PDB file of C-alpha atoms and ligand atoms in Angstrom:
ATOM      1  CA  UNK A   7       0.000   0.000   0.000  1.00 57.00           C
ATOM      2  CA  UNK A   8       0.856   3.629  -0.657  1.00 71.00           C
ATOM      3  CA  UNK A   9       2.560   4.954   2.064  1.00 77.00           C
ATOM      4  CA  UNK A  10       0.268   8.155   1.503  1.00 70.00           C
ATOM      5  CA  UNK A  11      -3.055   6.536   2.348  1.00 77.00           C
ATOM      6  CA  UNK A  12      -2.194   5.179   5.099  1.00 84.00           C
ATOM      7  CA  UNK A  13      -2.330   8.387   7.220  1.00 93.00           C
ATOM      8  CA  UNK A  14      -5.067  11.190   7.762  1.00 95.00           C
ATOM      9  CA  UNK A  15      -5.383  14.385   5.955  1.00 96.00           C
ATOM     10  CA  UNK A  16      -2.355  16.694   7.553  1.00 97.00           C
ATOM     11  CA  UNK A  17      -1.455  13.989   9.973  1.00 97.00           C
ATOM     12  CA  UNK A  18       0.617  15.026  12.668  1.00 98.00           C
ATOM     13  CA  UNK A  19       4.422  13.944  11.878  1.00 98.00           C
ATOM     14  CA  UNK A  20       7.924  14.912  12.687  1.00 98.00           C
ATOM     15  CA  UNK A  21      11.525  14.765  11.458  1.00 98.00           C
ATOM     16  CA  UNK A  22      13.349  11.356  13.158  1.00 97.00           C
ATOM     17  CA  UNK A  23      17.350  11.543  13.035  1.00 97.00           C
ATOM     18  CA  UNK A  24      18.617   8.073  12.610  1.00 97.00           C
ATOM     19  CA  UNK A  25      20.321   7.646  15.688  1.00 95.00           C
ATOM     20  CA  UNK A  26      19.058  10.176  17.863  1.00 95.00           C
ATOM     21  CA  UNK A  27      15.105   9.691  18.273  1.00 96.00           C
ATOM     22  CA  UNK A  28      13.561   6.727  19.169  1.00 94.00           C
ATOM     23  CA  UNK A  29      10.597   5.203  17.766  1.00 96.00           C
ATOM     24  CA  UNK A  30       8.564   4.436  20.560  1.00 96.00           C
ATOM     25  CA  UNK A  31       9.782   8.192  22.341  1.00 96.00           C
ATOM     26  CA  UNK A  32       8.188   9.836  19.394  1.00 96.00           C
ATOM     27  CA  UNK A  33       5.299   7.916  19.077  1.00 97.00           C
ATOM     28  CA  UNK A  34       4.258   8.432  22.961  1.00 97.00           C
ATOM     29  CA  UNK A  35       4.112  12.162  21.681  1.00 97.00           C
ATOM     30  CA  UNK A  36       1.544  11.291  19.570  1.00 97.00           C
ATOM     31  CA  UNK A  37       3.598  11.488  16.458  1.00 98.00           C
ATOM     32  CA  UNK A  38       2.138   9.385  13.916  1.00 97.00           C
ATOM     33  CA  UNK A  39       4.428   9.570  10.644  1.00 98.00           C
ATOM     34  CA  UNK A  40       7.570  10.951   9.507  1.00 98.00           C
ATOM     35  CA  UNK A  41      10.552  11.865   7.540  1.00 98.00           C
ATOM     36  CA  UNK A  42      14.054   9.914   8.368  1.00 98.00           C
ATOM     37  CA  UNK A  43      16.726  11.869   8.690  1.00 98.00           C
ATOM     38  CA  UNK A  44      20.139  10.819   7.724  1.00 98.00           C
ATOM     39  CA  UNK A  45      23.008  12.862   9.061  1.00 97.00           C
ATOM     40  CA  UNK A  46      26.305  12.486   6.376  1.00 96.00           C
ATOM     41  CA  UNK A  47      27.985  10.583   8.857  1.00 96.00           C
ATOM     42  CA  UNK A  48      25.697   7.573   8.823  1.00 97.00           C
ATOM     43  CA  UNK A  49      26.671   4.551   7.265  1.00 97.00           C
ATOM     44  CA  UNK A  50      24.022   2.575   5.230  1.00 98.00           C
ATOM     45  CA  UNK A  51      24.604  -1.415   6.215  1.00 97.00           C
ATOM     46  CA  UNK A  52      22.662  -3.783   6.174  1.00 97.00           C
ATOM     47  CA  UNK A  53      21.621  -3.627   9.869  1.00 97.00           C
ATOM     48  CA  UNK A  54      20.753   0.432   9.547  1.00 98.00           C
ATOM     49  CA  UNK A  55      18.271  -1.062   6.486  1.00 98.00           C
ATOM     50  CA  UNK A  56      16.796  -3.579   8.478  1.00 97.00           C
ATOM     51  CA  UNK A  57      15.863  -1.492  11.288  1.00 96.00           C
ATOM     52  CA  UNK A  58      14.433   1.280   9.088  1.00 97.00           C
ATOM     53  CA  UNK A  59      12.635  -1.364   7.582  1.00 97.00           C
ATOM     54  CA  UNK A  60      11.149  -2.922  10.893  1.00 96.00           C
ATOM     55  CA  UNK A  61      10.231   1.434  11.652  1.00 96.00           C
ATOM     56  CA  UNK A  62       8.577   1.871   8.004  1.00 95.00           C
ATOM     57  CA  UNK A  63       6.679  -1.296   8.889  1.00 94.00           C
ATOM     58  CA  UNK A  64       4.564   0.129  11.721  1.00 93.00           C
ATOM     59  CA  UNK A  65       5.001   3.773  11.256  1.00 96.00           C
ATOM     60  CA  UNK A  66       4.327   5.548   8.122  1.00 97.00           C
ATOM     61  CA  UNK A  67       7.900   7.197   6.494  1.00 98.00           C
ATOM     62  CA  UNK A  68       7.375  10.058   3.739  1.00 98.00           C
ATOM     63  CA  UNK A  69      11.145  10.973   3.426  1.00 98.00           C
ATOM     64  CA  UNK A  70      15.001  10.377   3.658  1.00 98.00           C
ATOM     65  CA  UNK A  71      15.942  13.794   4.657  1.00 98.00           C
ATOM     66  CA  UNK A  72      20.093  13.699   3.453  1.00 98.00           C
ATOM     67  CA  UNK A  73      22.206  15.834   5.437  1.00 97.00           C
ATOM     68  CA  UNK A  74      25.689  15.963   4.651  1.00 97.00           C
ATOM     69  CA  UNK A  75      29.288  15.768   6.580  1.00 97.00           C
ATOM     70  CA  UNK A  76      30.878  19.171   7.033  1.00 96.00           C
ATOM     71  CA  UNK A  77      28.139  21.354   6.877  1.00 95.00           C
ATOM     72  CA  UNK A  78      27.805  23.820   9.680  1.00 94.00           C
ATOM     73  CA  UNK A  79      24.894  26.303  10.474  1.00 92.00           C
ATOM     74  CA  UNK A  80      26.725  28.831  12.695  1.00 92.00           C
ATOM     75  CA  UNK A  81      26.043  31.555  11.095  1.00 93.00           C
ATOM     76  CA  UNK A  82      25.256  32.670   7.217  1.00 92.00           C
ATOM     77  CA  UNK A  83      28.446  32.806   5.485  1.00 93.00           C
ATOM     78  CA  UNK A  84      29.486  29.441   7.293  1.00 95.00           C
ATOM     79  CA  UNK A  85      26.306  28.053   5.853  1.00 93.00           C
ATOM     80  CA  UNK A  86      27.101  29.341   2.460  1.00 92.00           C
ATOM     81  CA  UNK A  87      30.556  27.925   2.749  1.00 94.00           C
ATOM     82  CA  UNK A  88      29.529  24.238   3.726  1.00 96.00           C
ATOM     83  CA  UNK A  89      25.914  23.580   3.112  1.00 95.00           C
ATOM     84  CA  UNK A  90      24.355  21.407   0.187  1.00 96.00           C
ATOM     85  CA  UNK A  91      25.334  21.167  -3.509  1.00 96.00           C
ATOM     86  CA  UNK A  92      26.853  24.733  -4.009  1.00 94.00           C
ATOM     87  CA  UNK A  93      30.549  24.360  -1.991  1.00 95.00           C
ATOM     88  CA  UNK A  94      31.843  22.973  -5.086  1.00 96.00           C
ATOM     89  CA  UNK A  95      35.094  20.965  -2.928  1.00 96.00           C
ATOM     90  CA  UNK A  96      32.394  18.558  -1.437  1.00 97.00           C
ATOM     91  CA  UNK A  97      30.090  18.368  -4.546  1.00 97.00           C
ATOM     92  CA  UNK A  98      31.190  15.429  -6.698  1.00 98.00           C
ATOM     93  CA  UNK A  99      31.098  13.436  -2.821  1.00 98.00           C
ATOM     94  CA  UNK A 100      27.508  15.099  -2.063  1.00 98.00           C
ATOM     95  CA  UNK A 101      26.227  13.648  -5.259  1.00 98.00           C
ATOM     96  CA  UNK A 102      27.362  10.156  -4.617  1.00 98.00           C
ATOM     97  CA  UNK A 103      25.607  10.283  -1.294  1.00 98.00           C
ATOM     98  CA  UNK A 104      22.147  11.517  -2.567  1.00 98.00           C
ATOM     99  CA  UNK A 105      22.193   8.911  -5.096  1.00 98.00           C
ATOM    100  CA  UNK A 106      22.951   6.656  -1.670  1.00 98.00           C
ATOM    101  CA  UNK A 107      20.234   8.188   0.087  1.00 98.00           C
ATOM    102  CA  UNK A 108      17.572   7.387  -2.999  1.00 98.00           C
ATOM    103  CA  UNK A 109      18.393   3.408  -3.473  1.00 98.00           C
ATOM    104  CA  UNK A 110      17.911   3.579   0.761  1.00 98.00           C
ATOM    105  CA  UNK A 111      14.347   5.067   0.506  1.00 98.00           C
ATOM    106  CA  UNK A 112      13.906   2.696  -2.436  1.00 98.00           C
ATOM    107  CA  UNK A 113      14.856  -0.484  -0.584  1.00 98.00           C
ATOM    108  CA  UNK A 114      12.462   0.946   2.379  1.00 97.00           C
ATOM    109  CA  UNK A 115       9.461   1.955   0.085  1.00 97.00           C
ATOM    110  CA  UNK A 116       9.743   5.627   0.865  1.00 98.00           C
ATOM    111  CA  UNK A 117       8.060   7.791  -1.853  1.00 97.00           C
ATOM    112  CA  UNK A 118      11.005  10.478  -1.949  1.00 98.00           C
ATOM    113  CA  UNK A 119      13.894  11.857  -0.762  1.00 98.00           C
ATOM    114  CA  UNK A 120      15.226  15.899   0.038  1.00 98.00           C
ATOM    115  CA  UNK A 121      17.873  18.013   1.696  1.00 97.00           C
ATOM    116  CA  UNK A 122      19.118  21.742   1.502  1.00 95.00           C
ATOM    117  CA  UNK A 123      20.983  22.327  -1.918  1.00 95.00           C
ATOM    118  CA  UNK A 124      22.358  25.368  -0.183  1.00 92.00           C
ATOM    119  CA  UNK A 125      22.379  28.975  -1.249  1.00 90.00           C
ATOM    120  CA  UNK A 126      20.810  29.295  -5.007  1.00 90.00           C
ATOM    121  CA  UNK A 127      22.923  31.556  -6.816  1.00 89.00           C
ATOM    122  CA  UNK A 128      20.718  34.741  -8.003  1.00 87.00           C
ATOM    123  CA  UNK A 129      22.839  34.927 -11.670  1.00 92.00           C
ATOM    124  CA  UNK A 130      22.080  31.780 -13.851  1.00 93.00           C
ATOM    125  CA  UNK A 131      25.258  32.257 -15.573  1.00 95.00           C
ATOM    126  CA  UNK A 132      27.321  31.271 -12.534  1.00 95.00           C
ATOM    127  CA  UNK A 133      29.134  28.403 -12.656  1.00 96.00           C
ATOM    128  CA  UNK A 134      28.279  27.444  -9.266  1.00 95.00           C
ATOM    129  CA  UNK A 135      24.558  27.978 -10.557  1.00 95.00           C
ATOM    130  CA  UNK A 136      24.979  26.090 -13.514  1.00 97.00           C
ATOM    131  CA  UNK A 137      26.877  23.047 -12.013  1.00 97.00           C
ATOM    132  CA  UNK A 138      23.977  22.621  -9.495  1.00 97.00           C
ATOM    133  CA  UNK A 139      21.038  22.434 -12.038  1.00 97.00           C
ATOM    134  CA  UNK A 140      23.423  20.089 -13.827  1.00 98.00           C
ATOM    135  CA  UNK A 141      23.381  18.008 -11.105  1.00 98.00           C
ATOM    136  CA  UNK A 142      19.760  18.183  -9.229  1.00 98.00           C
ATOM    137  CA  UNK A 143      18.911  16.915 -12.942  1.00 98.00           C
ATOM    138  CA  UNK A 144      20.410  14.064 -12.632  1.00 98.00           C
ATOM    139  CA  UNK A 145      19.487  13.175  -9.035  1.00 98.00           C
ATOM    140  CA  UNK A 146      15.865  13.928 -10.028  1.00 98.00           C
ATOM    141  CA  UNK A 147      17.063  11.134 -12.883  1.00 98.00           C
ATOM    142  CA  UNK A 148      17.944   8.690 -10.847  1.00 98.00           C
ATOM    143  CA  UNK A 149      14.894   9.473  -8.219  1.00 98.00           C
ATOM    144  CA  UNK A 150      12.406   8.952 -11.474  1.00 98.00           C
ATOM    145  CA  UNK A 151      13.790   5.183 -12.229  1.00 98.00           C
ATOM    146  CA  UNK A 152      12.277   4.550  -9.030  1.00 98.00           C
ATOM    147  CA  UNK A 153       9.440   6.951  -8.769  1.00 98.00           C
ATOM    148  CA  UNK A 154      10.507   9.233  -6.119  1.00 98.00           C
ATOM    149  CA  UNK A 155      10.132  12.732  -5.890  1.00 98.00           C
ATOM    150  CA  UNK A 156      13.545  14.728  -4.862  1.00 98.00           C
ATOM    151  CA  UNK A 157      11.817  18.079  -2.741  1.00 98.00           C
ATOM    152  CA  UNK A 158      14.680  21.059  -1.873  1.00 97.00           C
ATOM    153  CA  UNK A 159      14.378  22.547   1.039  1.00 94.00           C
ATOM    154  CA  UNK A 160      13.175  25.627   1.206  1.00 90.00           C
ATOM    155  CA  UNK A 161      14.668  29.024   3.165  1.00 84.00           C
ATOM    156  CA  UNK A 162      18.862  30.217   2.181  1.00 85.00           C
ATOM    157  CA  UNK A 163      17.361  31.749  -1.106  1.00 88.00           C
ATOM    158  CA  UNK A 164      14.302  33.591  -1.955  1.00 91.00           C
ATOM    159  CA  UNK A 165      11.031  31.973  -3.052  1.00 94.00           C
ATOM    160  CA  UNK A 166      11.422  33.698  -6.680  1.00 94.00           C
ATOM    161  CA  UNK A 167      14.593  32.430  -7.138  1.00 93.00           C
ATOM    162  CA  UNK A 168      13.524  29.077  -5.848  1.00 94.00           C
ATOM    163  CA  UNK A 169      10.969  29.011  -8.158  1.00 96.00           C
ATOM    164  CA  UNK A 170      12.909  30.059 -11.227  1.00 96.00           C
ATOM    165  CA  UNK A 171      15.389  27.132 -10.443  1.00 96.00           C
ATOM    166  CA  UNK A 172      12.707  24.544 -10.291  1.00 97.00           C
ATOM    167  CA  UNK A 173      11.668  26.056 -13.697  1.00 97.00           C
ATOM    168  CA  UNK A 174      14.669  25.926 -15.060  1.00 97.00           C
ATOM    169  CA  UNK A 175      16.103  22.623 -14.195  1.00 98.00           C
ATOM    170  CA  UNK A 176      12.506  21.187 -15.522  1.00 98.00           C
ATOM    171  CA  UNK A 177      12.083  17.829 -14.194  1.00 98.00           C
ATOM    172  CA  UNK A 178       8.760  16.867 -12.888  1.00 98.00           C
ATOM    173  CA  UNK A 179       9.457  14.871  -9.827  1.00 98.00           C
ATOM    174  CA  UNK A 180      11.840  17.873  -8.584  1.00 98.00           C
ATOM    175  CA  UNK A 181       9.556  19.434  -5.569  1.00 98.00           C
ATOM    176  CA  UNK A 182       9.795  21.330  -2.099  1.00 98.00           C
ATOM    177  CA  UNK A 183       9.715  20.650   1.316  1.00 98.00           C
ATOM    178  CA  UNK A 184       8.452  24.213   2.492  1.00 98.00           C
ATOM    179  CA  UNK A 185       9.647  25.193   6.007  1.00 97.00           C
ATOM    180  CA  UNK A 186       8.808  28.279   7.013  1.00 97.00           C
ATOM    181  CA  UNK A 187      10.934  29.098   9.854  1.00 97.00           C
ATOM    182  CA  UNK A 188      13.864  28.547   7.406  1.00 96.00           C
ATOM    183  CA  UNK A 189      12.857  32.022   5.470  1.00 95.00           C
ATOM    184  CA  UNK A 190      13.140  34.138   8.814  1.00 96.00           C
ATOM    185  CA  UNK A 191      15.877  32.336  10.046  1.00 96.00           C
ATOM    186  CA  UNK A 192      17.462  33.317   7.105  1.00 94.00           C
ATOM    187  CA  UNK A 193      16.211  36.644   6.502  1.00 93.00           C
ATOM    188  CA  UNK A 194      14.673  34.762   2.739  1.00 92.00           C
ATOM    189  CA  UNK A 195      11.356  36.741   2.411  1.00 92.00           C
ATOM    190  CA  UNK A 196       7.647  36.475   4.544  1.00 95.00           C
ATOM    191  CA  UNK A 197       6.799  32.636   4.704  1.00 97.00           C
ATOM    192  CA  UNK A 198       3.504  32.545   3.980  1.00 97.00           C
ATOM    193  CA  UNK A 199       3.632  35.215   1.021  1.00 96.00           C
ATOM    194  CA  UNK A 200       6.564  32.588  -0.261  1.00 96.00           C
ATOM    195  CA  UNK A 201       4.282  29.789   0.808  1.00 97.00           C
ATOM    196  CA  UNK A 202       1.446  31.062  -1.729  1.00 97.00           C
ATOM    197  CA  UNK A 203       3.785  31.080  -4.430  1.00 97.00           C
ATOM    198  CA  UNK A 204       5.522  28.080  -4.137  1.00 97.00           C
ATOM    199  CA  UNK A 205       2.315  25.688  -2.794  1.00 97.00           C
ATOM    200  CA  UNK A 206       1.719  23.899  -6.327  1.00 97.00           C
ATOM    201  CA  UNK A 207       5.297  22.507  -5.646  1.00 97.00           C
ATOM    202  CA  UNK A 208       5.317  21.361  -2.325  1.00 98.00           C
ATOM    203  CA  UNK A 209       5.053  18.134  -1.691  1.00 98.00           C
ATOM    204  CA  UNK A 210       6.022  18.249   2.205  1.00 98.00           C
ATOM    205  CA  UNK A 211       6.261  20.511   4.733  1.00 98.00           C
ATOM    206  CA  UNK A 212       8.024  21.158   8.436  1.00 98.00           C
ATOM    207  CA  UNK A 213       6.162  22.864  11.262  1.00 98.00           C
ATOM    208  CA  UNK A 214       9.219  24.631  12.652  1.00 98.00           C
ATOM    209  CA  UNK A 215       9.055  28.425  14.233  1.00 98.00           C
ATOM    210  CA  UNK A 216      11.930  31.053  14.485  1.00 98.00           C
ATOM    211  CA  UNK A 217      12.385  35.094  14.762  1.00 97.00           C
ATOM    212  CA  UNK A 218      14.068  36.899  12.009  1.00 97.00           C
ATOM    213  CA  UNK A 219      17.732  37.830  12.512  1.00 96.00           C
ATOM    214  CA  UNK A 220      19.444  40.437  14.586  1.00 94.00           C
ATOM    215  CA  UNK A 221      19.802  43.406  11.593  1.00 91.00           C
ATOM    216  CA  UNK A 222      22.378  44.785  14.067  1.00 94.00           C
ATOM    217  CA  UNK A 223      24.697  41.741  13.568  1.00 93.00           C
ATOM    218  CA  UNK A 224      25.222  41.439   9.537  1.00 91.00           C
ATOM    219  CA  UNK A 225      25.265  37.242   8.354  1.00 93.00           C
ATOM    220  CA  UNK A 226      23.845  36.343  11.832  1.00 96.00           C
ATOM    221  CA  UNK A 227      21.035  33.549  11.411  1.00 95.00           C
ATOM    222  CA  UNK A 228      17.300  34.374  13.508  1.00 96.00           C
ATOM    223  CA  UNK A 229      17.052  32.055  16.459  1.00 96.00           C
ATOM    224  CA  UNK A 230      14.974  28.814  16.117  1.00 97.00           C
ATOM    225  CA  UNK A 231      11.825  28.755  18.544  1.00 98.00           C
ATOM    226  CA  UNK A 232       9.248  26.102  19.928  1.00 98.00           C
ATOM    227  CA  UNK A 233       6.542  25.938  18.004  1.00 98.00           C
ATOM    228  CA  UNK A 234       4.226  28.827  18.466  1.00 97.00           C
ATOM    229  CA  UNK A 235       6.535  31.017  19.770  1.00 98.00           C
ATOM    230  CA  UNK A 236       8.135  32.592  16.875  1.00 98.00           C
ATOM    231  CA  UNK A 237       7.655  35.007  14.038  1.00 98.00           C
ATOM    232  CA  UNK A 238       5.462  32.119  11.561  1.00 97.00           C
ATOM    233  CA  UNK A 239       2.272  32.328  12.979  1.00 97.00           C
ATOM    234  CA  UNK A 240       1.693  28.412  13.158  1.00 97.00           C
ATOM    235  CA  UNK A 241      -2.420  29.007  12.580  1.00 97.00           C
ATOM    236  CA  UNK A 242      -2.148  31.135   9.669  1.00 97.00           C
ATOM    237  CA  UNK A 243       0.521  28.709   8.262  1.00 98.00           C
ATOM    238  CA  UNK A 244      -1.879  25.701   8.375  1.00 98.00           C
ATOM    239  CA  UNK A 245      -4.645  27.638   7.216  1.00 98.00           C
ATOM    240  CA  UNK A 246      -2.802  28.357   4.143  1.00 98.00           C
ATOM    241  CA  UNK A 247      -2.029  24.863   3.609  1.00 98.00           C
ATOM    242  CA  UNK A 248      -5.859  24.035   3.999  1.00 97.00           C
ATOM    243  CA  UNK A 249      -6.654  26.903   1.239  1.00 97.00           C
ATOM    244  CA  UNK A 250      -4.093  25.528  -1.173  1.00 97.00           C
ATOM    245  CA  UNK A 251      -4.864  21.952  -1.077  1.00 97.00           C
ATOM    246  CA  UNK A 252      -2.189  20.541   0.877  1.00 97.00           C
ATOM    247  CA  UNK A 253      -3.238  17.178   2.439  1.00 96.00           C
ATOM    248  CA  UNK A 254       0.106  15.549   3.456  1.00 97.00           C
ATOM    249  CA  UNK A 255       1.735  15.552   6.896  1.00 98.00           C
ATOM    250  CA  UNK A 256       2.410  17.816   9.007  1.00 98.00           C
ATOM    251  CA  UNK A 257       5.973  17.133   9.994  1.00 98.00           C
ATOM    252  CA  UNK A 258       7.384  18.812  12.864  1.00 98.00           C
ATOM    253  CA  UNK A 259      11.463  20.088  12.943  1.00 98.00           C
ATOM    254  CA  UNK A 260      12.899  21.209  16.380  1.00 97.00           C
ATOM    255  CA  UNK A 261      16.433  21.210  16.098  1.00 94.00           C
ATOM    256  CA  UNK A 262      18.798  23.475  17.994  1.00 90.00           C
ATOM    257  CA  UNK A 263      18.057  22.410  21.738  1.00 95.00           C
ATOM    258  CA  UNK A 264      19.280  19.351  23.834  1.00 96.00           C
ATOM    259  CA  UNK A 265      17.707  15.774  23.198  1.00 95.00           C
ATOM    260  CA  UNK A 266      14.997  16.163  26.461  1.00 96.00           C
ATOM    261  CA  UNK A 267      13.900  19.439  25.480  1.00 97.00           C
ATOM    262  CA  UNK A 268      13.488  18.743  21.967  1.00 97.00           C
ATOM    263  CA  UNK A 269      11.450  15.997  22.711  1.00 97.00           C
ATOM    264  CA  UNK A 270       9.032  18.018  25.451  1.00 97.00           C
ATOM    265  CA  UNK A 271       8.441  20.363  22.906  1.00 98.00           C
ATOM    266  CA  UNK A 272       7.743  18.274  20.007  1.00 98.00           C
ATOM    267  CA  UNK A 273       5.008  17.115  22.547  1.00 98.00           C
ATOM    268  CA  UNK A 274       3.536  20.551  22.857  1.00 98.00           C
ATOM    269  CA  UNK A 275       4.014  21.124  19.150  1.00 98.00           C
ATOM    270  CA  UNK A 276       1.996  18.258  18.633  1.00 98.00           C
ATOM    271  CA  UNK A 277      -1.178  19.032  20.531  1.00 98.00           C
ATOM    272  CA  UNK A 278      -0.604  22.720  19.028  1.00 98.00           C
ATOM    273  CA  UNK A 279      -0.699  21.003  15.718  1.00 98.00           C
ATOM    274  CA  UNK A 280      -3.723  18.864  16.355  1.00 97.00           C
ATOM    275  CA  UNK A 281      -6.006  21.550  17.283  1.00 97.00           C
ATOM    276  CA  UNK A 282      -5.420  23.164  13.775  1.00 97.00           C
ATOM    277  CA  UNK A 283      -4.946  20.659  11.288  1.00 95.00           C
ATOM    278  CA  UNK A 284      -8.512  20.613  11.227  1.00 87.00           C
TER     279      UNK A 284
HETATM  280 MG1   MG B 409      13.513  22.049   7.862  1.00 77.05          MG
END
């Protein structure tokens, strides 16, 4: 069975690190689906495949969420430096691994795969710019031969130039994961305003909440919040996924915090969650 009708409309989901959360933790949240994420140290052996496998069994998976070794999110430049496809050092070694992380989701039935390609390059001409499509053409390739979608994260460039590149590298299983917090964080442009724009393309999203930066400290990132308590507006989020159509999960990202606080407010982002979904 589809992995996508086996869930309710919006269900209430979160991002799982391999290694880090446990099933049964999440799922005594109330969690009910998610995305596996796959940090670039992670080795794929057998064993990792047949526990992901006994997980996808009983709990719905949407996603292998690829992140990459050497990246670093301390501040902007430092993200622009190590993040995703454009640091051109780590590229060739980037691609190899997103091709890994689509045969994984493959082998455990997951409809797609994503990460952060990094900063999109305004000026199509630059090589940087160019080498990228290049290559998120032929991971969207590979993806096709087994029906995934590939979804880019959304938030370290604008939503117009997001939605330029997904014109221009032109392959039909290339989508986003929308997170809104990313475009504060980031200083990228209002979320839901990019959210409008960009919703025939998402195919996932992340319920994750931030404030904008500090304009008095230039490349500084905003500062990641618990759900509801940042600059997103979690209601008016949700209610313009509900306008544009958008049926899949709801999966929810808290990141920057240690393991026990992370996990009590995942808890309160799920009841949050489940009182809008609707
Ligand atoms: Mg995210």
């Amino acid at each position: 069975m589809q992995v996508t009708s086996k869930v309710r409309d919006r269900e209430i989901g979160m991002i799982l690190w391999a290694g880090r959360d446990s099933l049964d933790e999440v799922k005594a949240l109330g969690v009910r689906c998610g995305q596996l994420g796959v940090g670039g140290e992670v080795q794929i052996t057998p064993e990792f495949v047949e526990e992901w496998k006994a997980v996808a069994d009983e709990f719905p998976l949407f996603t292998v969420t690829a992140a990459y070794e050497g990246e670093d999110y301390a501040d902007i430049p430092t993200v622009q430096r190590t993040v995703g496809f454009i640091p051109p050092a780590t590229r060739a070694a980037r691609e190899a691994r997103t091709i890994e992380m689509s045969e994984l989701a493959a082998e455990l039935q997951i409809p797609g795969i994503a990460c952060h390609i990094g900063f999109v390059p305004e000026d199509e001409s630059d090589p940087d710019y160019v080498a990228v499509r290049e290559m998120v053409r032929r991971i969207c390739d590979h993806c096709g031969t087994f029906g995934q979608t590939f979804a880019l994260e959304t938030g370290q460039e604008s939503a117009v130039v997001l939605k330029r590149f997904l014109e221009d590298v032109d392959r039909p299983n290339l989508k986003i994961n929308f997170d809104p917090a990313n475009m504060i964080l980031y200083g990228t442009g209002d979320p839901i305003e990019a959210l409008k724009l960009l919703a025939p393309d998402v195919v996932t999203v992340h319920c994750k909440d931030g404030d904008w930066p500090d304009k008095s400290k230039p490349g500084s990132l905003g500062s990641e919040k618990p759900l509801g308590a940042g600059a997103v507006g979690m209601e008016r989020f949700v209610e313009t996924l509900k306008a544009a159509g958008y049926c899949a999960p709801l999966f929810i990202e808290r990141e920057s915090v240690p393991q026990e606080q992370r996990l009590r407010d995942i808890g309160a982002a799920v009841k949050l969650l489940e009182g809008l979904r609707g």
